[in-house]
C-alpha positions as MATLAB code, in Angstrom:
seq = 'MKKKIKRIQIFRLAVQLLMFILSPGLFILAFSGFKSIYEMIIKGDLNFIQVFPSLIEFVTAIIITIVLGRFFCGWICAFGTYNDLLHLLSKHVFKINFKVNEKLDAALKYVKYLVLLLLIVVVWTMGSSVLDTTSPWDAFALITDFPQVLSDYTIGVVFLILITVGAFFVERFFCRYLCPLGAVFNIFSRIGILKIIKPSEKCGKCRVCTNNCSMGLPLYKVESVCGGDCINCFKCIETCPRNNTKVNVLGENINPELASSLAIAAMVGLYGVNNLGGIALAKSGLTTTSSSSTNTTTSTTSTSQKYTDGTYTGTGTGYRGGTTEISVTIKDNKIANIETVSNQDTPRFYENVESEIISEMISNQSTSVDTISGATYSCEGIINATQDALTQAEASSTASTASISTADESTTDTSTGVASSDSSVSTSSNDNSSTTTNDETSTANTTDDSASITTKDTVSYTDGTYTGTGTGYRRGTTEMSVTIKDNKIISIETVSNQDTPRFYENVESGIISEIISAQSTSVDTISGATYSCEGIISATQDALSQAKV';
ca = [
    -206.623    2.159   54.774;
    -207.133    3.464   51.262;
    -206.462    7.159   50.853;
    -209.317    9.108   49.335;
    -208.649   11.305   46.337;
    -208.410   14.943   47.363;
    -210.501   16.388   44.571;
    -210.643   19.879   46.047;
    -206.840   20.063   46.253;
    -206.482   18.866   42.650;
    -208.988   21.515   41.533;
    -207.264   24.146   43.642;
    -203.830   23.314   42.240;
    -205.210   23.514   38.688;
    -206.669   26.977   39.380;
    -203.439   28.096   41.024;
    -201.259   26.993   38.108;
    -203.631   28.587   35.586;
    -203.551   31.934   37.403;
    -199.794   31.605   37.889;
    -199.395   31.431   34.106;
    -202.067   33.967   33.109;
    -201.753   36.636   35.823;
    -198.552   36.276   37.839;
    -198.585   39.963   38.801;
    -202.178   40.129   40.046;
    -201.187   40.326   43.716;
    -198.905   43.300   42.949;
    -201.702   45.097   41.105;
    -204.073   44.500   44.013;
    -201.625   45.889   46.559;
    -200.849   48.845   44.283;
    -204.578   49.631   44.248;
    -204.677   49.674   48.044;
    -201.680   52.029   48.037;
    -203.398   54.373   45.564;
    -206.536   54.591   47.711;
    -204.511   55.358   50.833;
    -202.431   58.071   49.129;
    -205.530   59.765   47.705;
    -207.225   59.723   51.109;
    -204.296   61.380   52.919;
    -204.053   63.979   50.141;
    -207.781   64.648   50.390;
    -208.459   64.067   46.685;
    -210.153   60.661   46.568;
    -212.313   60.413   43.446;
    -213.256   56.751   43.170;
    -214.911   56.997   39.751;
    -211.932   58.812   38.304;
    -209.340   56.277   39.473;
    -211.466   53.130   39.268;
    -209.696   51.670   36.176;
    -206.455   51.428   38.165;
    -208.172   49.822   41.194;
    -209.892   46.903   39.456;
    -207.699   44.150   40.939;
    -207.919   45.444   44.501;
    -211.661   46.134   44.334;
    -212.316   42.628   43.009;
    -210.118   40.951   45.603;
    -211.397   42.967   48.573;
    -215.083   42.408   47.739;
    -214.633   38.641   47.488;
    -212.489   38.660   50.639;
    -215.062   40.589   52.671;
    -217.946   38.395   51.536;
    -216.408   34.917   51.253;
    -212.958   35.090   52.827;
    -209.418   34.854   51.523;
    -209.959   32.827   48.352;
    -207.673   35.269   46.564;
    -204.769   34.240   48.802;
    -205.501   30.522   48.785;
    -206.460   30.073   45.135;
    -205.410   33.044   42.964;
    -202.243   34.699   44.279;
    -199.192   33.644   42.238;
    -196.811   34.300   45.115;
    -198.917   32.044   47.325;
    -198.752   29.384   44.600;
    -194.976   29.803   44.501;
    -194.829   29.136   48.255;
    -197.120   26.098   47.895;
    -195.014   24.594   45.101;
    -191.840   25.010   47.143;
    -193.470   23.280   50.111;
    -194.649   20.383   47.938;
    -191.107   20.030   46.612;
    -189.556   20.069   50.070;
    -192.111   17.651   51.535;
    -192.308   15.044   48.777;
    -188.859   15.247   47.193;
    -186.540   16.347   49.987;
    -188.698   14.810   52.723;
    -188.451   17.883   54.948;
    -190.952   17.769   57.823;
    -190.122   20.866   59.859;
    -192.670   22.173   62.369;
    -192.647   25.628   63.923;
    -193.324   25.922   67.635;
    -196.958   26.967   68.056;
    -196.203   29.975   70.290;
    -193.366   31.165   68.049;
    -195.593   30.783   64.993;
    -198.336   32.881   66.630;
    -195.829   35.612   67.536;
    -194.206   35.719   64.080;
    -197.596   36.237   62.423;
    -197.648   39.792   63.789;
    -194.574   40.676   61.713;
    -196.690   41.159   58.570;
    -198.548   43.983   60.311;
    -195.217   45.666   61.076;
    -194.239   45.314   57.396;
    -197.538   46.915   56.361;
    -197.090   49.737   58.889;
    -193.527   50.345   57.682;
    -194.702   50.705   54.080;
    -197.591   52.995   55.023;
    -195.507   55.320   57.205;
    -192.119   55.397   55.454;
    -193.031   54.970   51.784;
    -196.647   56.064   51.326;
    -196.872   58.847   53.912;
    -193.314   60.184   54.055;
    -192.656   59.520   50.371;
    -189.279   57.890   50.985;
    -187.781   55.829   48.162;
    -185.473   53.900   50.486;
    -187.526   50.675   50.095;
    -188.146   50.961   46.342;
    -185.691   48.234   45.355;
    -186.352   45.919   48.301;
    -189.653   44.345   47.221;
    -189.435   40.552   46.753;
    -192.857   40.809   45.060;
    -191.475   43.027   42.309;
    -188.424   40.803   41.941;
    -190.652   37.732   41.636;
    -193.140   39.301   39.213;
    -190.319   40.305   36.816;
    -188.071   37.296   37.404;
    -188.206   36.210   33.730;
    -185.962   39.180   32.920;
    -183.465   38.174   35.596;
    -180.450   40.334   34.584;
    -182.595   43.483   34.629;
    -184.319   42.478   37.876;
    -180.987   41.742   39.531;
    -179.830   45.229   38.541;
    -183.019   47.097   39.533;
    -184.130   45.020   42.562;
    -180.900   43.663   44.029;
    -182.115   43.724   47.636;
    -185.505   42.408   46.518;
    -183.778   39.408   44.910;
    -181.889   38.766   48.154;
    -185.170   38.828   50.101;
    -186.772   36.541   47.510;
    -183.981   34.006   47.997;
    -184.422   34.142   51.784;
    -188.191   33.693   51.408;
    -187.596   30.733   49.090;
    -185.397   29.075   51.695;
    -187.994   29.793   54.388;
    -190.762   28.245   52.258;
    -188.813   24.988   52.092;
    -189.155   24.623   55.854;
    -192.416   26.416   56.685;
    -195.528   26.084   54.522;
    -196.668   29.492   53.238;
    -193.707   31.149   54.980;
    -194.216   34.547   53.322;
    -198.009   34.459   53.652;
    -197.880   33.641   57.338;
    -195.257   36.120   58.477;
    -194.427   38.811   55.912;
    -197.237   39.518   53.431;
    -198.592   43.105   53.830;
    -201.535   42.397   51.527;
    -202.309   39.356   53.666;
    -202.376   41.666   56.689;
    -205.019   43.810   54.963;
    -207.099   40.799   53.948;
    -206.753   39.282   57.425;
    -208.588   42.282   58.879;
    -211.361   42.572   56.281;
    -212.099   38.846   55.919;
    -213.349   38.436   59.497;
    -216.835   39.756   58.656;
    -217.550   37.281   55.843;
    -220.484   34.924   55.460;
    -218.384   31.786   54.928;
    -217.111   29.827   57.919;
    -215.371   26.553   58.521;
    -217.048   24.859   61.453;
    -215.689   21.956   63.520;
    -217.876   20.895   66.498;
    -215.480   19.817   69.239;
    -217.845   17.177   70.666;
    -217.413   15.183   67.437;
    -213.626   15.545   67.354;
    -211.054   12.983   68.386;
    -207.510   13.718   69.489;
    -205.814   13.288   66.124;
    -205.292   16.983   65.307;
    -205.123   16.064   61.618;
    -206.841   19.316   60.651;
    -204.276   21.393   62.533;
    -201.332   19.410   61.177;
    -202.506   19.944   57.588;
    -203.459   23.614   57.831;
    -201.468   25.655   55.292;
    -201.339   28.636   57.642;
    -200.590   26.659   60.805;
    -203.838   27.565   62.598;
    -204.466   25.707   65.893;
    -207.830   24.349   64.680;
    -208.020   21.842   67.526;
    -208.689   24.758   69.882;
    -211.668   26.271   68.054;
    -215.095   25.258   66.817;
    -215.230   27.618   63.841;
    -212.997   29.838   61.746;
    -214.138   32.891   59.796;
    -211.471   34.647   57.767;
    -208.412   35.943   59.575;
    -205.371   33.867   58.676;
    -207.532   31.172   57.053;
    -207.002   31.152   53.255;
    -209.830   28.694   52.483;
    -207.527   25.995   51.135;
    -210.005   23.413   52.551;
    -207.237   20.960   53.460;
    -208.766   20.581   56.913;
    -212.040   19.431   55.327;
    -210.546   16.805   53.043;
    -208.164   15.371   55.636;
    -210.634   15.035   58.540;
    -211.100   11.253   59.117;
    -214.559   11.786   60.693;
    -215.856   14.261   58.094;
    -216.483   16.584   61.004;
    -215.151   19.761   59.364;
    -217.713   21.564   57.186;
    -218.080   24.667   55.036;
    -220.900   26.788   56.393;
    -222.524   29.771   54.647;
    -225.139   31.804   56.533;
    -225.744   28.941   58.960;
    -226.101   26.232   56.313;
    -223.519   23.532   55.605;
    -222.700   23.333   51.891;
    -220.553   21.141   49.682;
    -216.947   22.474   49.791;
    -216.457   21.719   46.089;
    -219.531   23.792   45.266;
    -218.387   26.582   47.599;
    -214.937   26.801   46.022;
    -216.341   26.656   42.479;
    -218.813   29.457   43.188;
    -216.147   31.578   44.880;
    -213.753   31.284   41.919;
    -216.554   31.916   39.440;
    -217.637   34.969   41.416;
    -214.100   36.333   41.465;
    -213.541   35.816   37.732;
    -216.976   37.242   36.909;
    -216.516   40.288   39.131;
    -213.072   40.892   37.678;
    -214.528   40.780   34.159;
    -217.365   43.164   35.054;
    -214.941   45.577   36.725;
    -212.678   45.498   33.683;
    -215.571   46.303   31.363;
    -216.666   49.078   33.715;
    -213.153   50.525   33.830;
    -212.857   50.492   30.040;
    -216.293   52.094   29.684;
    -215.374   54.848   32.165;
    -212.119   55.533   30.375;
    -213.834   55.784   26.993;
    -216.689   57.907   28.330;
    -214.260   60.500   29.612;
    -215.607   60.364   33.188;
    -212.114   59.597   34.401;
    -210.650   62.608   32.596;
    -209.932   65.785   34.480;
    -207.609   68.599   33.822;
    -205.038   69.165   36.519;
    -202.330   71.638   37.271;
    -200.008   72.217   40.163;
    -198.903   75.494   41.655;
    -195.987   75.801   43.995;
    -195.908   78.853   46.247;
    -193.239   79.691   48.796;
    -191.506   82.752   50.076;
    -188.679   84.160   48.004;
    -185.754   86.453   48.582;
    -185.608   89.946   47.173;
    -183.103   90.799   44.476;
    -181.802   94.340   44.080;
    -180.691   93.922   40.459;
    -182.729   93.055   37.397;
    -181.364   89.563   36.813;
    -184.308   87.994   34.955;
    -186.922   89.210   32.496;
    -190.498   88.425   33.502;
    -192.055   85.585   31.515;
    -192.251   81.816   31.338;
    -189.268   79.836   30.075;
    -188.859   76.133   29.344;
    -185.589   74.293   29.905;
    -184.374   70.716   29.545;
    -182.033   68.570   31.590;
    -180.811   64.993   31.764;
    -182.348   62.774   34.427;
    -182.372   59.067   35.285;
    -180.891   56.756   32.616;
    -180.185   59.707   30.326;
    -183.867   60.592   29.997;
    -184.940   64.148   29.238;
    -186.653   66.253   31.900;
    -188.464   69.385   30.714;
    -189.234   72.130   33.240;
    -191.242   75.348   32.934;
    -190.075   78.307   35.059;
    -192.146   81.457   35.570;
    -190.400   84.722   36.458;
    -192.358   87.602   37.976;
    -190.919   90.824   39.438;
    -187.418   89.441   38.934;
    -188.182   86.391   41.096;
    -188.784   82.714   40.452;
    -192.541   82.565   41.039;
    -193.325   79.049   39.864;
    -191.653   75.880   38.604;
    -193.602   73.058   36.942;
    -192.768   69.809   35.212;
    -193.672   69.820   31.535;
    -192.515   66.285   30.830;
    -189.994   63.716   31.990;
    -188.671   60.321   30.940;
    -187.815   59.362   34.480;
    -189.058   56.427   36.536;
    -192.353   57.900   37.855;
    -192.151   56.573   41.405;
    -188.684   58.088   41.915;
    -189.527   61.364   40.189;
    -192.771   62.032   42.033;
    -191.153   61.287   45.384;
    -188.725   64.191   44.957;
    -190.418   66.600   42.529;
    -192.330   68.853   44.944;
    -189.530   68.980   47.517;
    -186.791   69.969   45.039;
    -189.041   72.557   43.377;
    -190.002   74.069   46.743;
    -186.349   74.311   47.773;
    -185.349   76.072   44.545;
    -188.195   78.587   44.821;
    -187.452   79.166   48.496;
    -183.720   79.676   47.844;
    -184.298   81.476   44.517;
    -181.466   79.312   43.278;
    -180.727   75.910   41.759;
    -177.960   75.369   44.320;
    -179.910   72.855   46.398;
    -179.121   69.397   47.715;
    -180.276   66.332   45.813;
    -182.286   63.717   47.679;
    -180.576   60.439   48.485;
    -181.970   57.504   46.539;
    -183.211   59.663   43.664;
    -180.125   61.692   42.772;
    -180.553   61.439   38.996;
    -184.196   62.496   39.152;
    -183.218   65.548   41.204;
    -180.403   66.442   38.816;
    -182.784   66.307   35.869;
    -185.105   68.820   37.566;
    -182.254   71.067   38.667;
    -180.492   71.070   35.293;
    -183.709   71.772   33.387;
    -184.544   74.623   35.765;
    -181.055   76.062   35.338;
    -181.440   75.897   31.561;
    -184.715   77.842   31.773;
    -183.162   80.426   34.104;
    -180.253   80.860   31.696;
    -182.743   81.848   29.024;
    -184.431   84.305   31.388;
    -181.051   85.763   32.330;
    -179.981   86.102   28.688;
    -183.259   87.844   27.915;
    -182.612   90.239   30.789;
    -179.097   90.976   29.510;
    -180.416   91.686   26.015;
    -183.084   94.006   27.423;
    -180.521   95.814   29.598;
    -178.244   96.374   26.586;
    -181.175   97.772   24.603;
    -182.168  100.115   27.439;
    -178.557  101.259   27.851;
    -178.338  102.169   24.169;
    -181.594  104.113   24.387;
    -180.311  105.997   27.447;
    -177.135  107.026   25.624;
    -179.221  108.358   22.738;
    -181.431  110.282   25.125;
    -178.398  111.821   26.854;
    -176.964  112.995   23.581;
    -180.228  114.700   22.632;
    -180.507  116.407   26.012;
    -176.955  117.686   25.770;
    -177.632  119.137   22.320;
    -180.711  120.910   23.579;
    -178.908  122.355   26.582;
    -176.149  123.880   24.451;
    -178.508  126.197   22.556;
    -180.696  128.810   24.200;
    -182.638  129.326   21.022;
    -183.709  125.710   20.878;
    -185.558  125.519   24.203;
    -188.845  125.053   22.449;
    -187.349  122.412   20.241;
    -185.855  120.816   23.313;
    -189.288  120.550   24.819;
    -190.583  118.898   21.699;
    -187.653  116.548   21.605;
    -188.231  115.573   25.226;
    -191.832  114.915   24.388;
    -190.699  112.796   21.505;
    -188.292  110.974   23.759;
    -191.094  110.202   26.208;
    -193.178  108.804   23.411;
    -190.305  106.614   22.286;
    -189.784  105.422   25.862;
    -193.452  104.482   26.083;
    -193.129  102.646   22.807;
    -190.037  100.911   24.123;
    -191.908   99.906   27.284;
    -194.818   98.631   25.235;
    -192.454   96.621   23.070;
    -190.800   95.134   26.149;
    -194.209   94.097   27.473;
    -195.099   92.573   24.124;
    -191.834   90.659   24.114;
    -192.584   89.304   27.585;
    -196.042   88.243   26.506;
    -194.545   86.642   23.432;
    -192.104   84.668   25.548;
    -194.912   83.489   27.831;
    -197.000   82.342   24.896;
    -194.082   80.674   23.210;
    -192.783   78.784   26.202;
    -196.115   77.703   27.719;
    -196.747   74.137   26.594;
    -199.665   73.798   24.229;
    -200.708   71.202   21.692;
    -202.086   71.252   18.178;
    -205.312   69.307   17.729;
    -204.892   66.006   15.939;
    -203.810   62.398   16.415;
    -200.126   61.610   16.913;
    -198.273   58.307   17.139;
    -195.235   57.812   19.347;
    -192.961   54.925   20.283;
    -191.352   53.869   23.546;
    -189.329   51.026   25.021;
    -191.189   48.451   27.092;
    -190.478   45.045   28.611;
    -187.258   43.389   27.393;
    -186.524   46.431   25.200;
    -189.573   45.746   23.037;
    -191.217   48.624   21.161;
    -194.557   50.029   22.320;
    -196.475   52.264   19.900;
    -199.209   54.580   21.179;
    -201.720   56.839   19.434;
    -202.620   60.086   21.243;
    -205.537   62.307   20.249;
    -205.488   66.015   21.174;
    -208.578   68.228   21.120;
    -208.901   71.781   22.470;
    -205.343   71.511   23.832;
    -206.235   68.443   25.938;
    -205.406   64.758   25.756;
    -208.780   63.129   25.092;
    -207.764   59.650   23.984;
    -204.778   57.291   24.158;
    -204.780   53.927   22.386;
    -202.251   51.166   21.869;
    -201.238   50.751   18.237;
    -198.869   47.841   18.837;
    -196.563   46.414   21.485;
    -193.925   43.707   21.841;
    -194.663   43.226   25.510;
    -195.750   40.134   27.428;
    -199.552   40.221   26.883;
    -200.609   39.288   30.420;
    -198.500   42.049   31.974;
    -199.412   44.651   29.373;
    -203.158   44.026   29.441;
    -203.227   44.148   33.246;
    -201.867   47.695   33.331;
    -202.852   49.229   29.991;
    -206.232   50.734   30.904;
    -205.071   51.888   34.349;
    -201.982   53.754   33.103;
    -203.845   55.294   30.163;
    -206.636   56.501   32.452;
    -204.129   58.052   34.864;
    -202.310   59.897   32.053;
    -205.574   61.282   30.673;
    -206.774   62.193   34.161;
    -203.529   63.993   35.038;
    -203.113   65.391   31.508;
    -199.499   64.417   32.034;
    -197.167   61.445   31.659;
    -195.893   62.005   35.215;
    -197.819   59.080   36.688;
    -196.899   56.113   38.863;
    -195.965   52.835   37.257;
    -197.668   49.716   38.607;
    -195.443   47.432   40.669;
    -194.845   44.111   38.977;
    -195.333   45.562   35.497;
    -192.952   48.514   35.640;
    -191.419   48.007   32.205;
    -194.806   47.633   30.522;
    -195.914   50.902   32.120;
    -192.734   52.687   31.099;
    -193.273   51.592   27.491;
    -196.753   53.144   27.462;
    -195.588   56.311   29.219;
    -192.536   56.906   27.022;
    -194.502   56.242   23.808;
    -197.214   58.674   24.923;
    -194.563   61.254   25.744;
    -193.059   60.810   22.278;
    -196.466   61.432   20.698;
    -197.039   64.513   22.858;
    -193.658   65.928   21.863;
    -194.856   65.860   18.243;
    -198.095   67.611   19.187;
    -196.396   70.524   20.934;
    -196.817   73.930   19.331;
];
């Protein structure tokens, strides 16, 4: 019997390879968008319009998934393509024909929900960094810079190797059992309008559809499939010897080639529209808001005047020798507030520990606090910068104390002179009056000095456009232009970069929008394009350092 050409599978493979080359990190960006939405919801500050530019990939994928099913997984996802290519290699070159027991396969498919739950609870909710270097996705997305990936994602590389071995024996091993994004799409895809129907009365006993299903679904048991673990690969349709399996949309059977073409066109078109919308929002300024953080906790009382009231800025060395700049506010001889001015740290590590370390220092009124495991260097940068600022406040207090002491000695001498002469009582009174006036002047001067310190050390920018440079992917140089107006960042543009275009373009608008929105470079990098993000962030920080008054 002559085998028919599987045109859908040829078309699908072509789309997969094209997306693998053009957007290998798209699945990471989509999952990062889901993470961002969750974190904003639990913090109670979800502003969809404001953060939309960084959610484009997830919004596109979830809309198509809800309406048409998991075409993203079956046709677009680069990690899914990687699994498919490994299976083709094992099947046709190494002749491996391993089959998983049906009951075991069904049980193992629940593991991906446990992986998703683990990420949500431990990483997203608790803020732990313990799993930061374990992602096989990140390791895969940055695999072209293998020495760096091996250093930064050692455990992730180990998991990637294990997944690779698993994919040789089980088709779509990662997608079936471990993919947290697949777990999300599994839930949302069940309400779609596209189904695969298979009337049992027209079926034989061949089970060809089941044997060829990429996700190992027991199709012989059902008459239709809508979403869930189905990734719309359409293998079941092309392999059915009776042409019994059909694609059905809203009750009507349609050509599977037409269905797949329309689905891919819809996804590409929606992605393009979302990108244009995100760029328009960023340029319109609708995503820009001014933000500030205030940390308040109880503090201990000091009996001696250790610090002079005011705001002081200190610097310290954080992760990879980067500079962390911290602003410390002293009020009534106490540490009233600590804020990050800037940092050259890895955002995801820094933000995981920032609030906790700051709260501990304010609570203890001391920099003698424990660092947090997994982000030691980030903690040390904050602590050292805070200590530097406190040293300035302490020195200012010492100088003020010395000045007051000198004034007191002068006052004592005058009083003694007055007391030694009965005839100079009247003069003594005048002198005391004069002394009071001088004390008031001294107090006024001290207040002015405090105000001067506050003004000097509070970060502010001079209006204008500044250009800064940073280090991006593979140590390439990224150059950014930052425009300041009315002491705010109103525009950030790329001047040049030596990055990989597909990675850079995928994250550029999202990272820029977040920096403008936060009015700070302390923003999360996007998994799968970490180095590209760091290039943009560090170049922006360099420009801002030039703009500081």
